[in-house]
Amino acid sequence: MKLKNILYSSAVVAVAALFTACSDIDENERFEYVKPASVNRAVLIEDFTGQNCVYCPNGTEIIEGLLKQYGEEHIIAVGMHSGPLGFKGSKKYVGLKTDIADTYYNAWGVTTQPTAAINRSVVLSDYTKWGAAVAIELQKEAKLSLNLTNTYDEASRQLTINVEAYGTDGNTDGKLTVWLLEDGVKAYQKDQSGYNYDYIHNHVFRANVTADAWGDAISVKEGVKSEKSYTYTLPEGWNADNVSVVAFVNGADNHNVEQVTKKAIKPQSLLTK
């Protein structure tokens, strides 16, 4: 009986010593920091175009080629109808030019069309050089990831957008901008052969959702998720089946897009039924 008590007491002491030893480890040394996994980089192409621009369809062809080459998850194209060759519309013809697109057109000092701002790092009027600029941007390391959740109500045409930004490499203090685009818009386009009244315009810039044209201030820290939500009511003339949300984060100076993403406001499963 004494031997049993001695063994029991020894076991209790051993266990107590084990837990005491563990508690001696500094809290900062107990867990090793694991850096977030890297994410694929996407590239934003702001295509400054116009319905009266005869060479703009050539720029569109370049963009379509880049979309096929790299995939729509890596290339986010936005048709910024703007400038003197843009058309706001009339009673007879649909116009796609917007004041916000003109704001960007003037800010980047665009003088000829088509011209593209590639990730807001370089602005090129020579569309034969767009592909090389895109390739360079794709090779840069992404500092954050972006995720969109869209909820659309058919009856009210109200869209709720939730944007999640997650830091993957260092901290980013910049601006978050959210836009709406529409595909499949039938409107005239002038080309080298004349006027094409059955031209289909894709990734047309429709509206800015953020309060300011240059976005909302956002701070994204490595390993931490930041969220922002927005609501927008779609005008009756838009086809909700073809509307997408584009969200991107650039530097606080409005240059250098760190990451961009795009998502339709309706699930693809519903659009294919």
CSV table of C-alpha atoms in Angstrom, one decimal:
chain,number,residue,atom,x,y,z
A,1,MET,CA,0.0,0.0,0.0
A,2,LYS,CA,2.8,2.4,0.8
A,3,LEU,CA,4.6,1.6,-2.5
A,4,LYS,CA,1.3,2.4,-4.4
A,5,ASN,CA,1.1,5.7,-2.6
A,6,ILE,CA,4.7,6.5,-3.4
A,7,LEU,CA,4.2,5.7,-7.1
A,8,TYR,CA,1.1,7.9,-7.3
A,9,SER,CA,2.8,10.8,-5.6
A,10,SER,CA,5.7,10.5,-8.0
A,11,ALA,CA,3.4,10.6,-11.0
A,12,VAL,CA,1.6,13.7,-9.7
A,13,VAL,CA,4.9,15.5,-9.2
A,14,ALA,CA,6.1,14.5,-12.7
A,15,VAL,CA,3.0,15.8,-14.3
A,16,ALA,CA,3.1,19.0,-12.3
A,17,ALA,CA,6.7,19.5,-13.3
A,18,LEU,CA,5.8,19.0,-17.0
A,19,PHE,CA,3.2,21.8,-16.9
A,20,THR,CA,5.5,24.0,-14.9
A,21,ALA,CA,8.2,23.6,-17.5
A,22,CYS,CA,5.8,24.4,-20.4
A,23,SER,CA,4.7,27.6,-18.7
A,24,ASP,CA,8.4,28.8,-18.6
A,25,ILE,CA,8.3,29.3,-22.4
A,26,ASP,CA,7.8,32.9,-23.4
A,27,GLU,CA,4.4,33.5,-25.1
A,28,ASN,CA,6.2,35.0,-28.2
A,29,GLU,CA,8.3,31.9,-28.6
A,30,ARG,CA,5.4,29.4,-28.4
A,31,PHE,CA,4.1,30.0,-31.9
A,32,GLU,CA,6.1,30.5,-35.1
A,33,TYR,CA,4.6,33.1,-37.6
A,34,VAL,CA,3.5,31.6,-40.9
A,35,LYS,CA,3.5,34.1,-43.8
A,36,PRO,CA,0.2,34.0,-45.9
A,37,ALA,CA,0.4,32.1,-49.1
A,38,SER,CA,1.2,34.1,-52.2
A,39,VAL,CA,-1.7,34.9,-54.6
A,40,ASN,CA,-1.8,35.3,-58.4
A,41,ARG,CA,-1.6,38.8,-59.7
A,42,ALA,CA,-4.2,40.3,-62.0
A,43,VAL,CA,-3.8,43.3,-64.3
A,44,LEU,CA,-6.2,46.2,-64.8
A,45,ILE,CA,-6.4,47.6,-68.3
A,46,GLU,CA,-8.2,51.0,-68.6
A,47,ASP,CA,-8.9,51.3,-72.3
A,48,PHE,CA,-9.6,54.9,-73.2
A,49,THR,CA,-11.8,54.5,-76.2
A,50,GLY,CA,-14.6,56.2,-78.1
A,51,GLN,CA,-17.5,55.4,-80.4
A,52,ASN,CA,-16.1,57.9,-83.0
A,53,CYS,CA,-12.5,56.5,-82.8
A,54,VAL,CA,-11.8,54.7,-86.0
A,55,TYR,CA,-8.7,52.9,-84.6
A,56,CYS,CA,-10.2,51.9,-81.2
A,57,PRO,CA,-11.6,48.6,-82.5
A,58,ASN,CA,-7.9,47.6,-83.1
A,59,GLY,CA,-7.2,48.2,-79.5
A,60,THR,CA,-10.2,46.1,-78.6
A,61,GLU,CA,-8.8,43.2,-80.6
A,62,ILE,CA,-5.5,43.4,-78.7
A,63,ILE,CA,-7.4,43.2,-75.4
A,64,GLU,CA,-9.5,40.3,-76.5
A,65,GLY,CA,-6.2,38.5,-77.5
A,66,LEU,CA,-4.8,39.2,-74.0
A,67,LEU,CA,-8.0,37.8,-72.4
A,68,LYS,CA,-7.6,34.6,-74.3
A,69,GLN,CA,-3.9,34.3,-73.6
A,70,TYR,CA,-4.0,34.9,-69.9
A,71,GLY,CA,-7.6,34.3,-68.9
A,72,GLU,CA,-10.2,36.7,-67.5
A,73,GLU,CA,-9.1,36.0,-63.9
A,74,HIS,CA,-5.8,37.7,-64.7
A,75,ILE,CA,-6.8,40.4,-67.2
A,76,ILE,CA,-9.5,42.9,-66.1
A,77,ALA,CA,-10.3,45.2,-69.0
A,78,VAL,CA,-12.5,48.3,-68.7
A,79,GLY,CA,-13.7,50.3,-71.7
A,80,MET,CA,-13.4,53.9,-70.7
A,81,HIS,CA,-15.5,55.8,-73.3
A,82,SER,CA,-14.2,59.3,-73.0
A,83,GLY,CA,-12.5,62.3,-74.6
A,84,PRO,CA,-13.4,64.1,-77.8
A,85,LEU,CA,-14.1,60.9,-79.6
A,86,GLY,CA,-16.5,59.7,-77.0
A,87,PHE,CA,-20.3,60.0,-77.5
A,88,LYS,CA,-22.8,60.6,-74.7
A,89,GLY,CA,-25.8,59.7,-76.7
A,90,SER,CA,-28.8,61.3,-78.4
A,91,LYS,CA,-32.5,60.6,-78.9
A,92,LYS,CA,-31.6,58.3,-81.8
A,93,TYR,CA,-28.3,56.7,-80.8
A,94,VAL,CA,-27.0,55.1,-77.6
A,95,GLY,CA,-23.9,56.8,-76.1
A,96,LEU,CA,-21.4,55.2,-73.7
A,97,LYS,CA,-19.3,58.2,-72.7
A,98,THR,CA,-19.3,59.1,-68.9
A,99,ASP,CA,-18.1,62.1,-66.9
A,100,ILE,CA,-16.1,59.8,-64.6
A,101,ALA,CA,-14.3,58.2,-67.6
A,102,ASP,CA,-13.4,61.8,-68.7
A,103,THR,CA,-12.0,62.4,-65.2
A,104,TYR,CA,-9.5,59.6,-65.7
A,105,TYR,CA,-8.9,60.5,-69.3
A,106,ASN,CA,-7.7,64.0,-68.2
A,107,ALA,CA,-5.8,62.8,-65.2
A,108,TRP,CA,-3.6,60.5,-67.2
A,109,GLY,CA,-3.0,63.2,-69.8
A,110,VAL,CA,-4.5,61.1,-72.7
A,111,THR,CA,-4.3,62.9,-76.0
A,112,THR,CA,-5.0,60.1,-78.6
A,113,GLN,CA,-7.3,57.2,-78.7
A,114,PRO,CA,-7.1,54.3,-78.1
A,115,THR,CA,-4.8,54.7,-75.1
A,116,ALA,CA,-4.5,52.3,-72.2
A,117,ALA,CA,-3.4,52.7,-68.6
A,118,ILE,CA,-1.8,49.3,-67.6
A,119,ASN,CA,-2.2,48.8,-63.8
A,120,ARG,CA,-1.9,52.6,-63.5
A,121,SER,CA,1.9,52.0,-63.8
A,122,VAL,CA,2.3,53.0,-67.5
A,123,VAL,CA,0.1,54.8,-70.0
A,124,LEU,CA,0.5,53.7,-73.6
A,125,SER,CA,-1.1,55.1,-76.8
A,126,ASP,CA,0.7,52.5,-79.0
A,127,TYR,CA,-1.7,49.5,-78.6
A,128,THR,CA,1.0,47.1,-80.1
A,129,LYS,CA,2.9,47.6,-76.9
A,130,TRP,CA,0.1,46.8,-74.5
A,131,GLY,CA,0.9,43.1,-74.4
A,132,ALA,CA,4.5,43.6,-73.4
A,133,ALA,CA,3.4,46.0,-70.6
A,134,VAL,CA,0.8,43.5,-69.3
A,135,ALA,CA,3.5,40.7,-69.2
A,136,ILE,CA,5.7,42.9,-67.1
A,137,GLU,CA,2.9,43.6,-64.6
A,138,LEU,CA,1.9,40.0,-64.3
A,139,GLN,CA,5.4,39.1,-63.1
A,140,LYS,CA,5.3,41.5,-60.2
A,141,GLU,CA,4.5,40.1,-56.8
A,142,ALA,CA,0.9,40.6,-55.5
A,143,LYS,CA,0.7,42.2,-52.0
A,144,LEU,CA,-2.9,41.3,-51.3
A,145,SER,CA,-5.8,39.3,-52.4
A,146,LEU,CA,-9.4,40.6,-53.2
A,147,ASN,CA,-12.7,38.7,-52.9
A,148,LEU,CA,-16.1,40.0,-54.0
A,149,THR,CA,-19.5,38.9,-52.8
A,150,ASN,CA,-22.4,40.3,-54.8
A,151,THR,CA,-26.1,40.1,-53.7
A,152,TYR,CA,-28.6,41.3,-56.3
A,153,ASP,CA,-32.3,41.8,-55.7
A,154,GLU,CA,-34.3,41.5,-59.0
A,155,ALA,CA,-37.4,43.4,-57.7
A,156,SER,CA,-35.7,46.5,-56.4
A,157,ARG,CA,-32.6,46.2,-58.7
A,158,GLN,CA,-30.5,46.9,-55.7
A,159,LEU,CA,-27.0,45.5,-55.6
A,160,THR,CA,-25.0,44.9,-52.4
A,161,ILE,CA,-21.3,44.5,-52.8
A,162,ASN,CA,-19.0,43.2,-50.1
A,163,VAL,CA,-15.2,43.5,-50.7
A,164,GLU,CA,-12.7,41.6,-48.7
A,165,ALA,CA,-9.0,42.5,-48.9
A,166,TYR,CA,-6.4,40.3,-47.3
A,167,GLY,CA,-2.7,41.2,-47.0
A,168,THR,CA,-0.3,38.6,-48.2
A,169,ASP,CA,3.0,40.5,-48.4
A,170,GLY,CA,3.6,43.5,-46.1
A,171,ASN,CA,1.1,46.3,-45.4
A,172,THR,CA,-0.6,48.4,-48.0
A,173,ASP,CA,-2.1,51.9,-47.3
A,174,GLY,CA,-3.9,52.8,-50.5
A,175,LYS,CA,-7.4,53.3,-52.0
A,176,LEU,CA,-10.1,50.9,-52.9
A,177,THR,CA,-12.2,51.6,-56.0
A,178,VAL,CA,-15.3,49.8,-57.0
A,179,TRP,CA,-16.8,50.0,-60.5
A,180,LEU,CA,-19.7,48.6,-62.5
A,181,LEU,CA,-19.2,47.2,-66.1
A,182,GLU,CA,-21.6,45.9,-68.6
A,183,ASP,CA,-21.0,43.5,-71.5
A,184,GLY,CA,-23.0,43.0,-74.7
A,185,VAL,CA,-24.0,46.6,-75.2
A,186,LYS,CA,-25.2,47.3,-78.7
A,187,ALA,CA,-24.2,50.8,-79.9
A,188,TYR,CA,-22.7,52.2,-83.0
A,189,GLN,CA,-18.9,52.2,-83.5
A,190,LYS,CA,-17.0,54.1,-86.1
A,191,ASP,CA,-14.1,52.2,-87.8
A,192,GLN,CA,-12.0,52.5,-90.8
A,193,SER,CA,-14.8,51.3,-93.0
A,194,GLY,CA,-17.4,53.7,-91.7
A,195,TYR,CA,-20.1,53.3,-89.0
A,196,ASN,CA,-21.1,49.9,-87.6
A,197,TYR,CA,-24.5,50.3,-86.0
A,198,ASP,CA,-24.6,46.7,-84.8
A,199,TYR,CA,-21.3,46.8,-82.9
A,200,ILE,CA,-21.3,45.0,-79.6
A,201,HIS,CA,-19.3,46.7,-76.8
A,202,ASN,CA,-18.0,44.7,-73.9
A,203,HIS,CA,-16.6,45.6,-70.5
A,204,VAL,CA,-18.1,49.0,-70.8
A,205,PHE,CA,-17.5,51.3,-67.8
A,206,ARG,CA,-20.9,52.2,-66.4
A,207,ALA,CA,-20.5,53.7,-63.0
A,208,ASN,CA,-18.3,54.3,-60.0
A,209,VAL,CA,-19.7,52.9,-56.8
A,210,THR,CA,-17.2,54.3,-54.3
A,211,ALA,CA,-18.0,57.9,-53.1
A,212,ASP,CA,-15.0,59.4,-54.8
A,213,ALA,CA,-13.7,58.7,-58.4
A,214,TRP,CA,-10.4,57.8,-56.8
A,215,GLY,CA,-11.7,55.4,-54.3
A,216,ASP,CA,-11.9,55.1,-50.5
A,217,ALA,CA,-8.9,55.0,-48.2
A,218,ILE,CA,-8.1,51.4,-47.1
A,219,SER,CA,-5.3,49.9,-45.0
A,220,VAL,CA,-4.6,46.2,-45.6
A,221,LYS,CA,-2.2,44.6,-43.2
A,222,GLU,CA,-0.3,41.3,-43.8
A,223,GLY,CA,-2.3,38.4,-42.5
A,224,VAL,CA,-5.4,40.5,-41.7
A,225,LYS,CA,-8.7,40.9,-43.6
A,226,SER,CA,-10.2,44.3,-44.3
A,227,GLU,CA,-13.8,44.6,-45.4
A,228,LYS,CA,-16.0,47.3,-47.0
A,229,SER,CA,-19.6,47.1,-48.2
A,230,TYR,CA,-21.5,49.2,-50.8
A,231,THR,CA,-25.0,49.4,-52.3
A,232,TYR,CA,-26.1,50.6,-55.7
A,233,THR,CA,-29.4,50.6,-57.6
A,234,LEU,CA,-29.0,49.6,-61.3
A,235,PRO,CA,-30.7,51.9,-63.8
A,236,GLU,CA,-33.5,50.3,-65.8
A,237,GLY,CA,-31.6,50.5,-69.1
A,238,TRP,CA,-28.9,48.1,-67.9
A,239,ASN,CA,-29.1,44.4,-68.5
A,240,ALA,CA,-28.3,42.9,-65.0
A,241,ASP,CA,-27.4,39.6,-66.6
A,242,ASN,CA,-24.4,41.3,-68.2
A,243,VAL,CA,-23.2,43.5,-65.3
A,244,SER,CA,-20.1,42.8,-63.3
A,245,VAL,CA,-18.3,44.4,-60.4
A,246,VAL,CA,-14.6,45.4,-60.6
A,247,ALA,CA,-12.7,46.2,-57.4
A,248,PHE,CA,-9.1,47.2,-57.1
A,249,VAL,CA,-6.6,48.6,-54.7
A,250,ASN,CA,-3.9,51.1,-55.8
A,251,GLY,CA,-1.4,53.2,-54.0
A,252,ALA,CA,-2.4,56.3,-52.0
A,253,ASP,CA,-1.1,58.5,-54.9
A,254,ASN,CA,-3.7,56.8,-57.3
A,255,HIS,CA,-0.9,55.0,-59.2
A,256,ASN,CA,0.3,51.4,-59.2
A,257,VAL,CA,-2.6,48.9,-58.9
A,258,GLU,CA,-1.7,46.3,-56.3
A,259,GLN,CA,-4.5,43.9,-57.1
A,260,VAL,CA,-7.8,43.8,-59.0
A,261,THR,CA,-10.7,41.4,-59.3
A,262,LYS,CA,-14.0,41.1,-61.2
A,263,LYS,CA,-17.2,39.2,-60.6
A,264,ALA,CA,-20.6,39.1,-62.2
A,265,ILE,CA,-23.5,40.4,-60.1
A,266,LYS,CA,-25.5,37.2,-60.8
A,267,PRO,CA,-24.1,33.7,-60.3
A,268,GLN,CA,-23.0,32.1,-63.5
A,269,SER,CA,-25.2,29.0,-62.7
A,270,LEU,CA,-28.3,31.2,-63.0
A,271,LEU,CA,-27.2,32.8,-66.2
A,272,THR,CA,-26.7,29.5,-68.0
A,273,LYS,CA,-30.1,28.1,-67.1
